[in-house]
């Protein structure tokens, strides 16, 4: 794969992940750069996407009268959002030796009626938070890593 500069989205995901790990107190200090680090955190965004769209049948009101009214009366959900957040975090020694690999993944598919309360992207943000919390949980339960970090 070709090496490319991190995009703005990658930087935002990185910032949120570092903020959550710092808040969890797993590491005594987290910085973006340290000349003599105890450990190095590296990661991969395998998937981070959302497909927000009207359901196929919801487009029918344009062609048949009364479908919109029937949809409202039956309280049918007219839209669907599906997507995934899948992250992997690597904890390495300064030599490059991998101390641990931690994965978080959240997949979703929800039907709904569009409102301003849950705008496009909100479900993806929730999935991203779930993936980050899974990584936090994995790290906090890794006894071997905790012993190494407490030295």
PDB file of C-alpha atoms in Angstrom:
ATOM      1  CA  UNK A   1       0.000   0.000   0.000  1.00  0.00           C
ATOM      2  CA  UNK A   2       1.105   3.514  -0.765  1.00  0.00           C
ATOM      3  CA  UNK A   3       2.047   5.727   2.196  1.00  0.00           C
ATOM      4  CA  UNK A   4      -0.152   8.835   2.322  1.00  0.00           C
ATOM      5  CA  UNK A   5      -0.517  11.753   4.720  1.00  0.00           C
ATOM      6  CA  UNK A   6      -3.266  11.298   7.303  1.00  0.00           C
ATOM      7  CA  UNK A   7      -6.483  12.987   6.322  1.00  0.00           C
ATOM      8  CA  UNK A   8      -8.431  15.354   8.553  1.00  0.00           C
ATOM      9  CA  UNK A   9     -10.816  12.521   9.461  1.00  0.00           C
ATOM     10  CA  UNK A  10      -7.895  10.302  10.458  1.00  0.00           C
ATOM     11  CA  UNK A  11      -6.557  13.081  12.681  1.00  0.00           C
ATOM     12  CA  UNK A  12      -9.975  13.522  14.303  1.00  0.00           C
ATOM     13  CA  UNK A  13     -10.255   9.781  15.007  1.00  0.00           C
ATOM     14  CA  UNK A  14      -6.714   9.800  16.396  1.00  0.00           C
ATOM     15  CA  UNK A  15      -7.499  12.755  18.673  1.00  0.00           C
ATOM     16  CA  UNK A  16     -10.663  11.143  20.019  1.00  0.00           C
ATOM     17  CA  UNK A  17      -8.923   7.813  20.622  1.00  0.00           C
ATOM     18  CA  UNK A  18      -6.003   9.465  22.440  1.00  0.00           C
ATOM     19  CA  UNK A  19      -8.398  11.594  24.500  1.00  0.00           C
ATOM     20  CA  UNK A  20     -10.391   8.505  25.544  1.00  0.00           C
ATOM     21  CA  UNK A  21      -7.269   6.501  26.396  1.00  0.00           C
ATOM     22  CA  UNK A  22      -5.892   9.419  28.392  1.00  0.00           C
ATOM     23  CA  UNK A  23      -9.175   9.797  30.285  1.00  0.00           C
ATOM     24  CA  UNK A  24      -9.225   6.065  31.055  1.00  0.00           C
ATOM     25  CA  UNK A  25      -5.880   6.383  32.863  1.00  0.00           C
ATOM     26  CA  UNK A  26      -4.424   3.293  31.214  1.00  0.00           C
ATOM     27  CA  UNK A  27      -1.234   5.136  30.338  1.00  0.00           C
ATOM     28  CA  UNK A  28       0.432   7.594  32.710  1.00  0.00           C
ATOM     29  CA  UNK A  29       0.874  10.115  29.892  1.00  0.00           C
ATOM     30  CA  UNK A  30      -0.029  10.229  26.223  1.00  0.00           C
ATOM     31  CA  UNK A  31       1.626  12.606  23.764  1.00  0.00           C
ATOM     32  CA  UNK A  32       1.803  12.729  19.986  1.00  0.00           C
ATOM     33  CA  UNK A  33       5.606  12.673  20.101  1.00  0.00           C
ATOM     34  CA  UNK A  34       8.232  11.719  22.649  1.00  0.00           C
ATOM     35  CA  UNK A  35      11.918  11.190  21.863  1.00  0.00           C
ATOM     36  CA  UNK A  36      12.197   8.348  24.395  1.00  0.00           C
ATOM     37  CA  UNK A  37       8.786   6.676  24.623  1.00  0.00           C
ATOM     38  CA  UNK A  38       7.990   3.775  26.923  1.00  0.00           C
ATOM     39  CA  UNK A  39       5.530   2.482  24.319  1.00  0.00           C
ATOM     40  CA  UNK A  40       4.332   3.618  20.914  1.00  0.00           C
ATOM     41  CA  UNK A  41       0.696   3.585  19.875  1.00  0.00           C
ATOM     42  CA  UNK A  42      -0.089   2.982  16.236  1.00  0.00           C
ATOM     43  CA  UNK A  43      -3.372   2.178  14.594  1.00  0.00           C
ATOM     44  CA  UNK A  44      -5.372   1.310  11.572  1.00  0.00           C
ATOM     45  CA  UNK A  45      -8.815   2.433  10.482  1.00  0.00           C
ATOM     46  CA  UNK A  46     -10.120  -0.632   8.662  1.00  0.00           C
ATOM     47  CA  UNK A  47     -13.621   0.743   8.150  1.00  0.00           C
ATOM     48  CA  UNK A  48     -15.388   3.985   8.962  1.00  0.00           C
ATOM     49  CA  UNK A  49     -18.452   4.539   6.820  1.00  0.00           C
ATOM     50  CA  UNK A  50     -22.181   5.185   6.850  1.00  0.00           C
ATOM     51  CA  UNK A  51     -24.718   4.798   4.058  1.00  0.00           C
ATOM     52  CA  UNK A  52     -27.744   7.004   4.800  1.00  0.00           C
ATOM     53  CA  UNK A  53     -30.613   6.617   2.347  1.00  0.00           C
ATOM     54  CA  UNK A  54     -34.379   6.351   1.836  1.00  0.00           C
ATOM     55  CA  UNK A  55     -35.704   2.826   1.727  1.00  0.00           C
ATOM     56  CA  UNK A  56     -36.427   1.658  -1.808  1.00  0.00           C
ATOM     57  CA  UNK A  57     -40.174   1.525  -1.277  1.00  0.00           C
ATOM     58  CA  UNK A  58     -40.163   5.055   0.204  1.00  0.00           C
ATOM     59  CA  UNK A  59     -39.536   6.479  -3.269  1.00  0.00           C
ATOM     60  CA  UNK A  60     -42.903   5.119  -4.485  1.00  0.00           C
ATOM     61  CA  UNK A  61     -45.033   8.112  -3.283  1.00  0.00           C
ATOM     62  CA  UNK A  62     -43.662  10.021  -6.250  1.00  0.00           C
ATOM     63  CA  UNK A  63     -45.430   7.550  -8.559  1.00  0.00           C
ATOM     64  CA  UNK A  64     -48.559   6.441  -6.644  1.00  0.00           C
ATOM     65  CA  UNK A  65     -50.982   8.697  -4.785  1.00  0.00           C
ATOM     66  CA  UNK A  66     -51.798   8.004  -1.115  1.00  0.00           C
ATOM     67  CA  UNK A  67     -48.648   5.935  -0.446  1.00  0.00           C
ATOM     68  CA  UNK A  68     -47.232   8.775   1.659  1.00  0.00           C
ATOM     69  CA  UNK A  69     -50.434   8.960   3.704  1.00  0.00           C
ATOM     70  CA  UNK A  70     -50.488   5.178   4.242  1.00  0.00           C
ATOM     71  CA  UNK A  71     -46.825   5.270   5.273  1.00  0.00           C
ATOM     72  CA  UNK A  72     -47.608   7.911   7.904  1.00  0.00           C
ATOM     73  CA  UNK A  73     -50.704   6.078   9.177  1.00  0.00           C
ATOM     74  CA  UNK A  74     -48.770   2.815   9.600  1.00  0.00           C
ATOM     75  CA  UNK A  75     -45.786   4.719  11.056  1.00  0.00           C
ATOM     76  CA  UNK A  76     -43.403   2.989   8.694  1.00  0.00           C
ATOM     77  CA  UNK A  77     -39.741   3.935   8.845  1.00  0.00           C
ATOM     78  CA  UNK A  78     -38.826   5.578   5.549  1.00  0.00           C
ATOM     79  CA  UNK A  79     -35.030   5.666   5.773  1.00  0.00           C
ATOM     80  CA  UNK A  80     -32.206   3.289   6.574  1.00  0.00           C
ATOM     81  CA  UNK A  81     -28.675   3.929   7.781  1.00  0.00           C
ATOM     82  CA  UNK A  82     -26.027   1.238   7.756  1.00  0.00           C
ATOM     83  CA  UNK A  83     -22.342   1.373   8.414  1.00  0.00           C
ATOM     84  CA  UNK A  84     -19.329   0.283  10.375  1.00  0.00           C
ATOM     85  CA  UNK A  85     -16.515   1.531  12.552  1.00  0.00           C
ATOM     86  CA  UNK A  86     -13.583  -0.872  12.759  1.00  0.00           C
ATOM     87  CA  UNK A  87     -10.320   0.211  14.405  1.00  0.00           C
ATOM     88  CA  UNK A  88      -7.154  -1.602  15.424  1.00  0.00           C
ATOM     89  CA  UNK A  89      -4.653  -0.212  17.924  1.00  0.00           C
ATOM     90  CA  UNK A  90      -1.119  -1.570  18.218  1.00  0.00           C
ATOM     91  CA  UNK A  91       0.978  -1.024  21.334  1.00  0.00           C
ATOM     92  CA  UNK A  92       4.682  -1.354  20.529  1.00  0.00           C
ATOM     93  CA  UNK A  93       7.949  -1.144  22.394  1.00  0.00           C
ATOM     94  CA  UNK A  94      10.259   1.619  21.168  1.00  0.00           C
ATOM     95  CA  UNK A  95      12.160  -1.167  19.341  1.00  0.00           C
ATOM     96  CA  UNK A  96       9.062  -1.925  17.262  1.00  0.00           C
ATOM     97  CA  UNK A  97       8.183  -5.167  19.049  1.00  0.00           C
ATOM     98  CA  UNK A  98       4.410  -5.559  19.281  1.00  0.00           C
ATOM     99  CA  UNK A  99       3.203  -5.759  22.874  1.00  0.00           C
ATOM    100  CA  UNK A 100      -0.470  -6.014  22.007  1.00  0.00           C
ATOM    101  CA  UNK A 101      -3.067  -5.661  19.284  1.00  0.00           C
ATOM    102  CA  UNK A 102      -6.529  -4.404  20.236  1.00  0.00           C
ATOM    103  CA  UNK A 103      -9.582  -4.243  18.001  1.00  0.00           C
ATOM    104  CA  UNK A 104     -12.893  -2.466  18.242  1.00  0.00           C
ATOM    105  CA  UNK A 105     -15.718  -2.927  15.783  1.00  0.00           C
ATOM    106  CA  UNK A 106     -19.325  -1.809  15.627  1.00  0.00           C
ATOM    107  CA  UNK A 107     -21.675  -2.540  12.736  1.00  0.00           C
ATOM    108  CA  UNK A 108     -25.124  -0.994  12.491  1.00  0.00           C
ATOM    109  CA  UNK A 109     -28.225  -0.967  10.335  1.00  0.00           C
ATOM    110  CA  UNK A 110     -31.202   1.033  11.537  1.00  0.00           C
ATOM    111  CA  UNK A 111     -34.475   2.087   9.987  1.00  0.00           C
ATOM    112  CA  UNK A 112     -35.923   5.444  11.011  1.00  0.00           C
ATOM    113  CA  UNK A 113     -37.799   8.554  10.002  1.00  0.00           C
ATOM    114  CA  UNK A 114     -35.470  11.529   9.490  1.00  0.00           C
ATOM    115  CA  UNK A 115     -35.526  14.157  12.227  1.00  0.00           C
ATOM    116  CA  UNK A 116     -33.168  16.867  13.372  1.00  0.00           C
ATOM    117  CA  UNK A 117     -32.650  14.930  16.633  1.00  0.00           C
ATOM    118  CA  UNK A 118     -30.512  12.251  14.964  1.00  0.00           C
ATOM    119  CA  UNK A 119     -28.789  13.790  11.935  1.00  0.00           C
ATOM    120  CA  UNK A 120     -26.726  11.874   9.373  1.00  0.00           C
ATOM    121  CA  UNK A 121     -23.454  10.824  10.965  1.00  0.00           C
ATOM    122  CA  UNK A 122     -24.809  10.452  14.509  1.00  0.00           C
ATOM    123  CA  UNK A 123     -25.108   6.669  14.178  1.00  0.00           C
ATOM    124  CA  UNK A 124     -21.565   6.458  12.821  1.00  0.00           C
ATOM    125  CA  UNK A 125     -20.313   8.559  15.743  1.00  0.00           C
ATOM    126  CA  UNK A 126     -22.032   6.147  18.144  1.00  0.00           C
ATOM    127  CA  UNK A 127     -20.428   3.180  16.372  1.00  0.00           C
ATOM    128  CA  UNK A 128     -17.019   4.871  16.557  1.00  0.00           C
ATOM    129  CA  UNK A 129     -17.465   5.446  20.303  1.00  0.00           C
ATOM    130  CA  UNK A 130     -18.409   1.789  20.776  1.00  0.00           C
ATOM    131  CA  UNK A 131     -15.299   0.648  18.867  1.00  0.00           C
ATOM    132  CA  UNK A 132     -13.058   2.937  20.958  1.00  0.00           C
ATOM    133  CA  UNK A 133     -14.598   1.649  24.197  1.00  0.00           C
ATOM    134  CA  UNK A 134     -14.008  -1.951  23.087  1.00  0.00           C
ATOM    135  CA  UNK A 135     -10.325  -1.120  22.571  1.00  0.00           C
ATOM    136  CA  UNK A 136     -10.187   0.564  25.989  1.00  0.00           C
ATOM    137  CA  UNK A 137     -11.734  -2.502  27.613  1.00  0.00           C
ATOM    138  CA  UNK A 138      -9.317  -4.860  25.862  1.00  0.00           C
ATOM    139  CA  UNK A 139      -6.305  -2.811  26.950  1.00  0.00           C
ATOM    140  CA  UNK A 140      -7.520  -2.414  30.535  1.00  0.00           C
ATOM    141  CA  UNK A 141      -8.037  -6.186  30.820  1.00  0.00           C
ATOM    142  CA  UNK A 142      -4.637  -7.073  29.344  1.00  0.00           C
ATOM    143  CA  UNK A 143      -2.764  -8.126  32.487  1.00  0.00           C
ATOM    144  CA  UNK A 144       0.534  -8.601  30.631  1.00  0.00           C
ATOM    145  CA  UNK A 145       0.467  -5.049  29.247  1.00  0.00           C
ATOM    146  CA  UNK A 146      -0.564  -3.560  32.588  1.00  0.00           C
ATOM    147  CA  UNK A 147       2.439  -5.240  34.259  1.00  0.00           C
ATOM    148  CA  UNK A 148       4.788  -3.870  31.615  1.00  0.00           C
ATOM    149  CA  UNK A 149       3.364  -0.360  31.935  1.00  0.00           C
ATOM    150  CA  UNK A 150       3.591  -0.343  35.734  1.00  0.00           C
ATOM    151  CA  UNK A 151       7.354  -0.875  35.762  1.00  0.00           C
TER     152      UNK A 151
END
